[in-house]
Amino acid sequence: MALARGRQFLAIPGPTNVPLRVLQAMDRPPIDFTSPEFAALAEEVQHGLRKVFKTEHDIFIWASTGHGAWEAALANFFSAGEEVLICETGSFSEWWFEMAGLLGLKPEYLPGDWKQGIDPAKVEERLRADTEHKIKGVGVVPNETSTGLTNDLAAIRKAIDAAGHPALLLCDTISSLGSMDFQMDGWGVDVVVGGSQKGLMLHTGLGLLGVSAKALARADEADVPRRYWDIRRSLQMPYHMRNPGTAPAHFFYGLKESITFIEEETLDGVFARHARLAEAVRRAIAEWAKGGALNFFVENEARRSNSVTAVEFADGYNADEFRFAVRDDFNVMLGGGLMKLGGKVFRIGHLGDLNEPMVWGTLAAIEATLKRKGIPHGSGGVDAAITHLAEA
Ligand SMILES: *Cc1c(COP(=O)(O)O)cnc(C)c1O
């Protein structure tokens, strides 16, 4: 590998860049997690997180990856053999579906097109057919990180209501929370899975779960064995004692700082910045695509994500070879294709603590690699991104 000079550009869709002020907030010795100091911090973080989730309900926090929060979402509200409908969007929906089966639920996969997104009418149709209301939950990944595909959660909520179906709406917002609008209460989402290392601009290590009153009411009957993830146990504790075992206090210092950072920019400001930067990325790709060797993975233009974009190569090209060249030659890290998309796509993460020059730099490294490798491409990609972001 070439000698890496200068700053590495982390352009993967998570973990994302952690701002210096967040790193500094975490750089401190351990404290007593039963102390009044930590109790006050945990309370502050709880209320800050609710604003980010746009909810009035409790957010549960674990020392875990996002997978932990997935498990918490499936273990707390359902019983063995109960049916959950997971909407197919890409690799993440697939893994969530798989986990539901492993936990003893009866998951059904609602087929979906990875390039087009979930059709709310199909969700409605399936739920209408479930006249006995055997389906207890509908799982959606509103921002499918493996492909950069977004789904319209509010429309899916409407579809569930139109079918008159009582299933809980579960959603995995790990790669959209704090980057794209999300309204837990406004959109009627019952169970919300989040993680620390994407839009929240922290290291990996916190799993988050938003729980509506309707979901909470199911927790008592749910019989999936659980201890670490049991929110009934957590609810008996004050906020600072809810993580089973020793609280990861340094993460709370970091989370408090990142929430403050988000509040300073305002949530709307954060979403607008992500939308602008994402549009610059899309303009570049649209130019490059004119060469015929690569294109957007997501065909449905209205469903392209503001936090991650997957670029698909035509047959005969190897996306991994390409992104390793970008890494080795320019010290820019791009995301790879997951599962069946391995070697076919690379992914640009454009979320979190990111500004214009970082986007330009990443795009320029990609364009330079296209040139070096002689891959046919429209030549004005970076120019188009500059032009877009030059407009105030
Ligand atoms: C990153 C991600 C996950 C997994 O999070 P981990 O912390 O790696 O377990 C799950 N779902 C989505 C949509 C993600 O983007």
Tab-separated table of C-alpha atoms and ligand atoms in Angstrom:
chain	number	residue	atom	x	y	z
A	1	MET	CA	0.000	0.000	0.000
A	2	ALA	CA	1.210	3.493	-0.790
A	3	LEU	CA	2.523	5.656	2.025
A	4	ALA	CA	-0.487	7.499	3.419
A	5	ARG	CA	0.213	11.175	3.855
A	6	GLY	CA	-2.221	13.869	4.932
A	7	ARG	CA	-5.634	13.202	6.320
A	8	GLN	CA	-7.560	10.072	5.482
A	9	PHE	CA	-10.997	10.770	4.057
A	10	LEU	CA	-13.495	8.433	5.630
A	11	ALA	CA	-16.229	8.334	3.001
A	12	ILE	CA	-17.934	5.135	4.154
A	13	PRO	CA	-21.544	5.107	5.342
A	14	GLY	CA	-20.536	4.494	8.946
A	15	PRO	CA	-18.706	4.764	11.108
A	16	THR	CA	-18.569	8.410	10.132
A	17	ASN	CA	-16.185	11.200	11.066
A	18	VAL	CA	-16.245	12.085	14.752
A	19	PRO	CA	-15.865	15.845	15.295
A	20	LEU	CA	-12.878	16.906	17.346
A	21	ARG	CA	-15.121	18.505	19.954
A	22	VAL	CA	-16.911	15.182	20.440
A	23	LEU	CA	-13.614	13.315	20.745
A	24	GLN	CA	-12.429	15.855	23.284
A	25	ALA	CA	-15.649	15.569	25.254
A	26	MET	CA	-15.017	11.816	25.577
A	27	ASP	CA	-11.358	12.136	26.452
A	28	ARG	CA	-11.691	11.940	30.203
A	29	PRO	CA	-11.193	9.497	33.027
A	30	PRO	CA	-13.995	7.152	34.100
A	31	ILE	CA	-16.507	8.427	36.623
A	32	ASP	CA	-18.795	6.685	39.081
A	33	PHE	CA	-21.822	5.831	37.006
A	34	THR	CA	-24.057	5.882	40.081
A	35	SER	CA	-23.059	9.458	40.895
A	36	PRO	CA	-25.342	12.528	40.727
A	37	GLU	CA	-22.969	13.851	38.057
A	38	PHE	CA	-23.729	10.931	35.747
A	39	ALA	CA	-27.423	10.957	36.661
A	40	ALA	CA	-27.666	14.558	35.444
A	41	LEU	CA	-25.752	13.750	32.273
A	42	ALA	CA	-27.959	10.727	31.487
A	43	GLU	CA	-31.060	12.816	31.982
A	44	GLU	CA	-29.761	15.539	29.685
A	45	VAL	CA	-28.859	12.996	26.995
A	46	GLN	CA	-32.300	11.376	27.295
A	47	HIS	CA	-34.056	14.672	26.628
A	48	GLY	CA	-31.650	15.655	23.865
A	49	LEU	CA	-32.141	12.336	22.088
A	50	ARG	CA	-35.906	12.697	22.185
A	51	LYS	CA	-35.585	15.899	20.183
A	52	VAL	CA	-33.487	14.085	17.592
A	53	PHE	CA	-36.002	11.213	17.400
A	54	LYS	CA	-38.854	13.777	17.542
A	55	THR	CA	-40.603	11.861	20.261
A	56	GLU	CA	-41.951	12.346	23.745
A	57	HIS	CA	-41.300	8.734	24.629
A	58	ASP	CA	-38.388	7.031	26.341
A	59	ILE	CA	-35.250	6.185	24.412
A	60	PHE	CA	-33.423	3.125	25.701
A	61	ILE	CA	-29.655	3.109	25.401
A	62	TRP	CA	-27.306	0.136	25.475
A	63	ALA	CA	-23.598	-0.374	25.142
A	64	SER	CA	-23.914	-2.254	21.851
A	65	THR	CA	-23.745	-2.011	18.102
A	66	GLY	CA	-26.832	-1.356	16.039
A	67	HIS	CA	-27.349	-5.113	15.852
A	68	GLY	CA	-27.986	-5.037	19.592
A	69	ALA	CA	-30.755	-2.502	19.141
A	70	TRP	CA	-32.214	-4.683	16.367
A	71	GLU	CA	-32.315	-7.577	18.806
A	72	ALA	CA	-33.918	-5.342	21.440
A	73	ALA	CA	-36.579	-4.291	18.907
A	74	LEU	CA	-37.447	-7.906	18.106
A	75	ALA	CA	-37.096	-9.406	21.599
A	76	ASN	CA	-39.142	-6.936	23.626
A	77	PHE	CA	-42.489	-6.830	21.867
A	78	PHE	CA	-43.147	-10.273	20.393
A	79	SER	CA	-43.571	-13.862	21.414
A	80	ALA	CA	-42.280	-17.109	19.960
A	81	GLY	CA	-43.954	-17.959	16.668
A	82	GLU	CA	-45.539	-14.536	16.181
A	83	GLU	CA	-45.462	-13.207	12.652
A	84	VAL	CA	-43.565	-10.121	11.628
A	85	LEU	CA	-43.504	-8.716	8.119
A	86	ILE	CA	-40.099	-7.394	7.100
A	87	CYS	CA	-40.117	-5.285	3.931
A	88	GLU	CA	-37.306	-6.160	1.540
A	89	THR	CA	-35.058	-3.234	0.677
A	90	GLY	CA	-31.523	-4.634	0.602
A	91	SER	CA	-28.909	-6.325	2.776
A	92	PHE	CA	-29.954	-4.690	6.015
A	93	SER	CA	-33.583	-5.756	5.673
A	94	GLU	CA	-32.305	-9.248	4.925
A	95	TRP	CA	-30.198	-9.410	8.088
A	96	TRP	CA	-33.023	-8.078	10.213
A	97	PHE	CA	-35.371	-10.664	8.717
A	98	GLU	CA	-32.823	-13.388	9.464
A	99	MET	CA	-32.477	-12.237	13.070
A	100	ALA	CA	-36.244	-12.354	13.609
A	101	GLY	CA	-36.219	-16.037	12.642
A	102	LEU	CA	-33.244	-16.797	14.877
A	103	LEU	CA	-35.071	-15.251	17.844
A	104	GLY	CA	-38.001	-17.605	17.320
A	105	LEU	CA	-40.400	-15.258	15.555
A	106	LYS	CA	-42.052	-16.158	12.271
A	107	PRO	CA	-40.782	-13.565	9.844
A	108	GLU	CA	-42.277	-13.090	6.403
A	109	TYR	CA	-40.275	-11.234	3.798
A	110	LEU	CA	-42.364	-8.844	1.721
A	111	PRO	CA	-40.563	-8.879	-1.627
A	112	GLY	CA	-39.318	-5.513	-2.784
A	113	ASP	CA	-37.209	-4.080	-5.565
A	114	TRP	CA	-33.766	-2.937	-4.320
A	115	LYS	CA	-33.630	-0.309	-7.058
A	116	GLN	CA	-37.120	1.105	-6.595
A	117	GLY	CA	-38.034	0.899	-2.929
A	118	ILE	CA	-40.986	-0.331	-0.940
A	119	ASP	CA	-44.387	0.142	-2.560
A	120	PRO	CA	-46.730	1.155	0.291
A	121	ALA	CA	-49.675	-0.280	-1.690
A	122	LYS	CA	-48.077	-3.743	-1.419
A	123	VAL	CA	-47.782	-3.352	2.333
A	124	GLU	CA	-51.445	-2.369	2.505
A	125	GLU	CA	-52.484	-5.268	0.298
A	126	ARG	CA	-50.589	-7.803	2.427
A	127	LEU	CA	-52.018	-6.428	5.660
A	128	ARG	CA	-55.578	-6.399	4.277
A	129	ALA	CA	-55.175	-10.074	3.460
A	130	ASP	CA	-54.204	-10.732	7.077
A	131	THR	CA	-57.806	-10.624	8.285
A	132	GLU	CA	-56.972	-12.449	11.529
A	133	HIS	CA	-54.260	-9.919	12.377
A	134	LYS	CA	-51.629	-12.565	12.793
A	135	ILE	CA	-48.922	-10.142	11.716
A	136	LYS	CA	-47.785	-8.354	14.844
A	137	GLY	CA	-45.127	-6.079	13.441
A	138	VAL	CA	-44.021	-4.481	10.172
A	139	GLY	CA	-40.276	-3.858	9.881
A	140	VAL	CA	-38.904	-1.181	7.568
A	141	VAL	CA	-35.412	0.129	6.870
A	142	PRO	CA	-36.244	3.689	5.774
A	143	ASN	CA	-32.701	4.344	4.608
A	144	GLU	CA	-31.188	1.136	3.227
A	145	THR	CA	-27.464	1.621	3.742
A	146	SER	CA	-26.407	-1.156	1.399
A	147	THR	CA	-27.839	0.616	-1.633
A	148	GLY	CA	-28.641	4.228	-0.715
A	149	LEU	CA	-32.366	3.602	-1.131
A	150	THR	CA	-34.880	5.565	0.923
A	151	ASN	CA	-38.431	4.547	1.699
A	152	ASP	CA	-41.402	6.691	2.576
A	153	LEU	CA	-42.150	5.822	6.182
A	154	ALA	CA	-45.076	8.202	6.499
A	155	ALA	CA	-46.699	6.545	3.471
A	156	ILE	CA	-46.100	3.101	4.961
A	157	ARG	CA	-47.733	4.242	8.199
A	158	LYS	CA	-50.717	5.421	6.121
A	159	ALA	CA	-50.840	2.059	4.376
A	160	ILE	CA	-50.979	0.224	7.707
A	161	ASP	CA	-53.752	2.521	8.908
A	162	ALA	CA	-55.654	2.232	5.615
A	163	ALA	CA	-55.662	-1.534	6.088
A	164	GLY	CA	-57.010	-0.999	9.598
A	165	HIS	CA	-54.227	-3.214	10.878
A	166	PRO	CA	-52.951	-3.089	14.473
A	167	ALA	CA	-49.364	-4.263	13.750
A	168	LEU	CA	-46.539	-2.283	15.295
A	169	LEU	CA	-44.404	-0.286	12.891
A	170	LEU	CA	-40.726	-0.982	13.510
A	171	CYS	CA	-38.000	0.892	11.774
A	172	ASP	CA	-34.230	0.921	11.580
A	173	THR	CA	-33.067	4.524	11.294
A	174	ILE	CA	-29.398	3.808	11.940
A	175	SER	CA	-28.114	5.494	8.778
A	176	SER	CA	-30.686	8.286	8.551
A	177	LEU	CA	-31.196	9.518	12.116
A	178	GLY	CA	-29.517	12.908	12.394
A	179	SER	CA	-29.043	13.135	8.609
A	180	MET	CA	-32.505	13.004	7.110
A	181	ASP	CA	-35.825	13.966	8.622
A	182	PHE	CA	-37.338	11.428	10.934
A	183	GLN	CA	-40.444	11.920	13.070
A	184	MET	CA	-41.067	9.078	15.446
A	185	ASP	CA	-44.280	10.455	16.915
A	186	GLY	CA	-45.420	12.425	13.871
A	187	TRP	CA	-45.165	9.398	11.597
A	188	GLY	CA	-46.550	6.990	14.167
A	189	VAL	CA	-43.499	4.761	14.424
A	190	ASP	CA	-43.706	2.334	17.335
A	191	VAL	CA	-40.198	0.964	17.617
A	192	VAL	CA	-37.143	2.842	16.384
A	193	VAL	CA	-33.671	1.375	16.110
A	194	GLY	CA	-30.709	3.740	16.165
A	195	GLY	CA	-26.957	3.599	16.571
A	196	SER	CA	-24.215	6.001	17.571
A	197	GLN	CA	-21.782	5.852	14.662
A	198	LYS	CA	-23.617	7.375	11.728
A	199	GLY	CA	-25.572	10.658	11.807
A	200	LEU	CA	-24.908	11.011	15.526
A	201	MET	CA	-21.179	11.388	14.781
A	202	LEU	CA	-19.871	9.147	17.553
A	203	HIS	CA	-17.795	6.024	17.716
A	204	THR	CA	-19.555	2.679	17.337
A	205	GLY	CA	-20.873	1.423	20.624
A	206	LEU	CA	-24.343	2.670	21.489
A	207	GLY	CA	-27.539	0.971	20.446
A	208	LEU	CA	-30.662	3.121	20.784
A	209	LEU	CA	-34.316	2.179	20.891
A	210	GLY	CA	-37.319	4.482	20.760
A	211	VAL	CA	-40.519	2.867	22.053
A	212	SER	CA	-44.088	4.153	21.643
A	213	ALA	CA	-46.769	3.692	24.291
A	214	LYS	CA	-48.457	1.091	22.050
A	215	ALA	CA	-45.257	-0.949	21.821
A	216	LEU	CA	-44.541	-0.575	25.509
A	217	ALA	CA	-47.937	-2.077	26.303
A	218	ARG	CA	-46.834	-5.260	24.503
A	219	ALA	CA	-43.613	-5.695	26.485
A	220	ASP	CA	-45.242	-7.528	29.368
A	221	GLU	CA	-46.769	-10.298	27.249
A	222	ALA	CA	-43.789	-10.716	24.947
A	223	ASP	CA	-42.085	-13.993	25.795
A	224	VAL	CA	-38.851	-13.955	23.772
A	225	PRO	CA	-36.140	-14.678	26.384
A	226	ARG	CA	-34.171	-11.540	27.108
A	227	ARG	CA	-32.122	-10.098	29.887
A	228	TYR	CA	-29.620	-7.645	28.454
A	229	TRP	CA	-32.254	-6.108	26.192
A	230	ASP	CA	-35.175	-6.227	28.594
A	231	ILE	CA	-36.783	-2.796	28.692
A	232	ARG	CA	-39.104	-3.863	31.525
A	233	ARG	CA	-36.100	-4.149	33.770
A	234	SER	CA	-34.678	-0.850	32.507
A	235	LEU	CA	-37.951	0.959	33.151
A	236	GLN	CA	-37.659	0.270	36.847
A	237	MET	CA	-34.393	2.190	36.933
A	238	PRO	CA	-33.585	5.888	36.676
A	239	TYR	CA	-32.096	6.916	33.335
A	240	HIS	CA	-28.492	6.589	34.428
A	241	MET	CA	-28.991	2.999	35.616
A	242	ARG	CA	-30.840	1.633	32.601
A	243	ASN	CA	-27.916	0.083	30.773
A	244	PRO	CA	-27.549	-3.404	32.262
A	245	GLY	CA	-24.252	-3.332	34.110
A	246	THR	CA	-21.786	-0.489	34.114
A	247	ALA	CA	-22.936	2.480	32.060
A	248	PRO	CA	-20.651	3.493	29.164
A	249	ALA	CA	-20.347	6.978	30.663
A	250	HIS	CA	-17.754	8.370	28.254
A	251	PHE	CA	-20.215	7.734	25.409
A	252	PHE	CA	-22.753	9.881	27.193
A	253	TYR	CA	-20.280	12.754	27.305
A	254	GLY	CA	-19.734	12.304	23.592
A	255	LEU	CA	-23.431	11.988	22.817
A	256	LYS	CA	-24.228	15.110	24.821
A	257	GLU	CA	-21.658	16.989	22.768
A	258	SER	CA	-22.876	15.666	19.424
A	259	ILE	CA	-26.482	16.496	20.316
A	260	THR	CA	-25.357	20.017	21.261
A	261	PHE	CA	-23.570	20.250	17.924
A	262	ILE	CA	-26.745	19.182	16.106
A	263	GLU	CA	-28.825	21.670	18.105
A	264	GLU	CA	-26.449	24.500	17.213
A	265	GLU	CA	-26.849	23.729	13.516
A	266	THR	CA	-30.548	22.886	14.085
A	267	LEU	CA	-32.015	19.652	12.836
A	268	ASP	CA	-33.394	21.398	9.765
A	269	GLY	CA	-29.958	22.839	9.092
A	270	VAL	CA	-28.413	19.385	9.390
A	271	PHE	CA	-30.968	17.925	6.953
A	272	ALA	CA	-30.488	20.794	4.498
A	273	ARG	CA	-26.700	20.374	4.564
A	274	HIS	CA	-27.033	16.642	3.909
A	275	ALA	CA	-29.430	17.323	1.039
A	276	ARG	CA	-27.060	19.845	-0.580
A	277	LEU	CA	-23.987	17.656	-0.232
A	278	ALA	CA	-25.854	14.590	-1.476
A	279	GLU	CA	-27.096	16.499	-4.510
A	280	ALA	CA	-23.493	17.450	-5.336
A	281	VAL	CA	-22.534	13.774	-5.197
A	282	ARG	CA	-25.463	12.892	-7.456
A	283	ARG	CA	-24.544	15.566	-9.995
A	284	ALA	CA	-21.038	14.175	-10.228
A	285	ILE	CA	-22.288	10.618	-10.699
A	286	ALA	CA	-24.798	11.758	-13.336
A	287	GLU	CA	-21.891	13.184	-15.363
A	288	TRP	CA	-19.661	10.130	-14.928
A	289	ALA	CA	-22.555	7.877	-15.925
A	290	LYS	CA	-22.489	9.353	-19.424
A	291	GLY	CA	-19.463	7.146	-20.135
A	292	GLY	CA	-21.596	4.024	-19.773
A	293	ALA	CA	-19.337	2.166	-17.302
A	294	LEU	CA	-21.095	3.135	-14.092
A	295	ASN	CA	-24.405	4.455	-12.830
A	296	PHE	CA	-26.553	4.942	-9.757
A	297	PHE	CA	-27.566	1.669	-8.188
A	298	VAL	CA	-30.958	3.115	-7.192
A	299	GLU	CA	-32.971	3.748	-10.334
A	300	ASN	CA	-35.847	5.552	-8.658
A	301	GLU	CA	-34.544	9.135	-8.560
A	302	ALA	CA	-37.009	10.199	-5.888
A	303	ARG	CA	-35.703	7.481	-3.588
A	304	ARG	CA	-31.998	8.329	-3.615
A	305	SER	CA	-30.632	8.827	-0.129
A	306	ASN	CA	-29.105	11.988	1.268
A	307	SER	CA	-26.691	10.035	3.446
A	308	VAL	CA	-25.269	7.310	1.199
A	309	THR	CA	-25.074	6.669	-2.536
A	310	ALA	CA	-24.230	3.361	-4.177
A	311	VAL	CA	-22.586	3.430	-7.601
A	312	GLU	CA	-22.916	0.339	-9.755
A	313	PHE	CA	-20.388	-0.692	-12.376
A	314	ALA	CA	-21.340	-2.287	-15.675
A	315	ASP	CA	-20.342	-5.917	-16.228
A	316	GLY	CA	-16.620	-6.356	-16.750
A	317	TYR	CA	-15.581	-3.911	-14.047
A	318	ASN	CA	-14.675	-4.760	-10.482
A	319	ALA	CA	-15.956	-2.222	-7.958
A	320	ASP	CA	-13.690	-3.532	-5.203
A	321	GLU	CA	-10.558	-3.216	-7.311
A	322	PHE	CA	-11.673	0.292	-8.083
A	323	ARG	CA	-12.299	1.360	-4.506
A	324	PHE	CA	-9.067	-0.241	-3.299
A	325	ALA	CA	-7.244	1.871	-5.903
A	326	VAL	CA	-8.980	4.986	-4.566
A	327	ARG	CA	-7.853	3.956	-1.086
A	328	ASP	CA	-4.285	3.086	-1.976
A	329	ASP	CA	-3.654	6.007	-4.310
A	330	PHE	CA	-5.538	8.770	-2.508
A	331	ASN	CA	-6.241	7.602	1.040
A	332	VAL	CA	-9.992	7.904	0.530
A	333	MET	CA	-12.065	5.097	2.013
A	334	LEU	CA	-15.223	4.171	0.119
A	335	GLY	CA	-17.739	1.556	1.182
A	336	GLY	CA	-17.942	-1.759	-0.636
A	337	GLY	CA	-20.927	-3.682	-1.937
A	338	LEU	CA	-22.584	-5.981	0.573
A	339	MET	CA	-23.606	-9.576	-0.048
A	340	LYS	CA	-24.775	-10.058	-3.642
A	341	LEU	CA	-23.551	-6.558	-4.533
A	342	GLY	CA	-19.952	-7.374	-3.557
A	343	GLY	CA	-17.593	-6.262	-6.345
A	344	LYS	CA	-20.498	-4.686	-8.244
A	345	VAL	CA	-21.007	-1.434	-6.342
A	346	PHE	CA	-19.066	0.979	-4.224
A	347	ARG	CA	-20.766	3.274	-1.756
A	348	ILE	CA	-20.056	6.871	-0.909
A	349	GLY	CA	-21.006	7.804	2.638
A	350	HIS	CA	-21.950	11.467	2.819
A	351	LEU	CA	-23.325	11.822	6.308
A	352	GLY	CA	-22.335	13.191	9.647
A	353	ASP	CA	-19.588	15.727	10.223
A	354	LEU	CA	-19.013	16.668	6.607
A	355	ASN	CA	-18.499	19.838	4.584
A	356	GLU	CA	-18.097	20.848	0.947
A	357	PRO	CA	-14.334	20.349	0.532
A	358	MET	CA	-14.607	16.847	1.980
A	359	VAL	CA	-17.219	15.980	-0.638
A	360	TRP	CA	-15.194	17.600	-3.426
A	361	GLY	CA	-12.064	15.781	-2.277
A	362	THR	CA	-13.794	12.412	-2.277
A	363	LEU	CA	-15.360	13.006	-5.684
A	364	ALA	CA	-12.044	14.238	-7.110
A	365	ALA	CA	-10.288	11.075	-5.879
A	366	ILE	CA	-12.947	8.971	-7.601
A	367	GLU	CA	-12.717	10.946	-10.835
A	368	ALA	CA	-8.910	10.782	-10.808
A	369	THR	CA	-9.090	7.012	-10.376
A	370	LEU	CA	-11.551	6.728	-13.273
A	371	LYS	CA	-8.988	8.610	-15.370
A	372	ARG	CA	-6.013	6.541	-14.207
A	373	LYS	CA	-7.777	3.298	-14.904
A	374	GLY	CA	-9.067	4.443	-18.265
A	375	ILE	CA	-12.663	3.755	-17.254
A	376	PRO	CA	-15.008	5.582	-19.651
A	377	HIS	CA	-16.809	8.404	-17.877
A	378	GLY	CA	-18.304	11.817	-18.532
A	379	SER	CA	-15.561	14.233	-17.609
A	380	GLY	CA	-17.418	16.982	-15.795
A	381	GLY	CA	-18.361	15.216	-12.539
A	382	VAL	CA	-16.293	17.189	-10.082
A	383	ASP	CA	-17.078	20.426	-11.933
A	384	ALA	CA	-20.783	19.738	-11.586
A	385	ALA	CA	-20.335	19.155	-7.843
A	386	ILE	CA	-18.374	22.395	-7.480
A	387	THR	CA	-20.975	24.327	-9.420
A	388	HIS	CA	-23.797	22.955	-7.305
A	389	LEU	CA	-22.108	23.802	-4.014
A	390	ALA	CA	-20.813	27.159	-5.238
A	391	GLU	CA	-24.419	28.288	-5.286
A	392	ALA	CA	-25.133	29.519	-1.777
B	1	LIG	C1	-25.022	0.398	10.088
B	1	LIG	C2	-26.373	-0.158	10.048
B	1	LIG	C3	-26.749	-1.252	10.852
B	1	LIG	C4	-25.799	-2.018	11.698
B	1	LIG	O1	-25.230	-1.300	12.729
B	1	LIG	P1	-24.039	-1.993	13.528
B	1	LIG	O2	-23.684	-0.973	14.558
B	1	LIG	O3	-22.956	-2.233	12.537
B	1	LIG	O4	-24.571	-3.241	14.101
B	1	LIG	C5	-28.054	-1.688	10.782
B	1	LIG	N1	-28.939	-1.092	9.980
B	1	LIG	C6	-28.618	-0.046	9.204
B	1	LIG	C7	-29.667	0.574	8.324
B	1	LIG	C8	-27.329	0.445	9.196
B	1	LIG	O5	-27.000	1.476	8.403
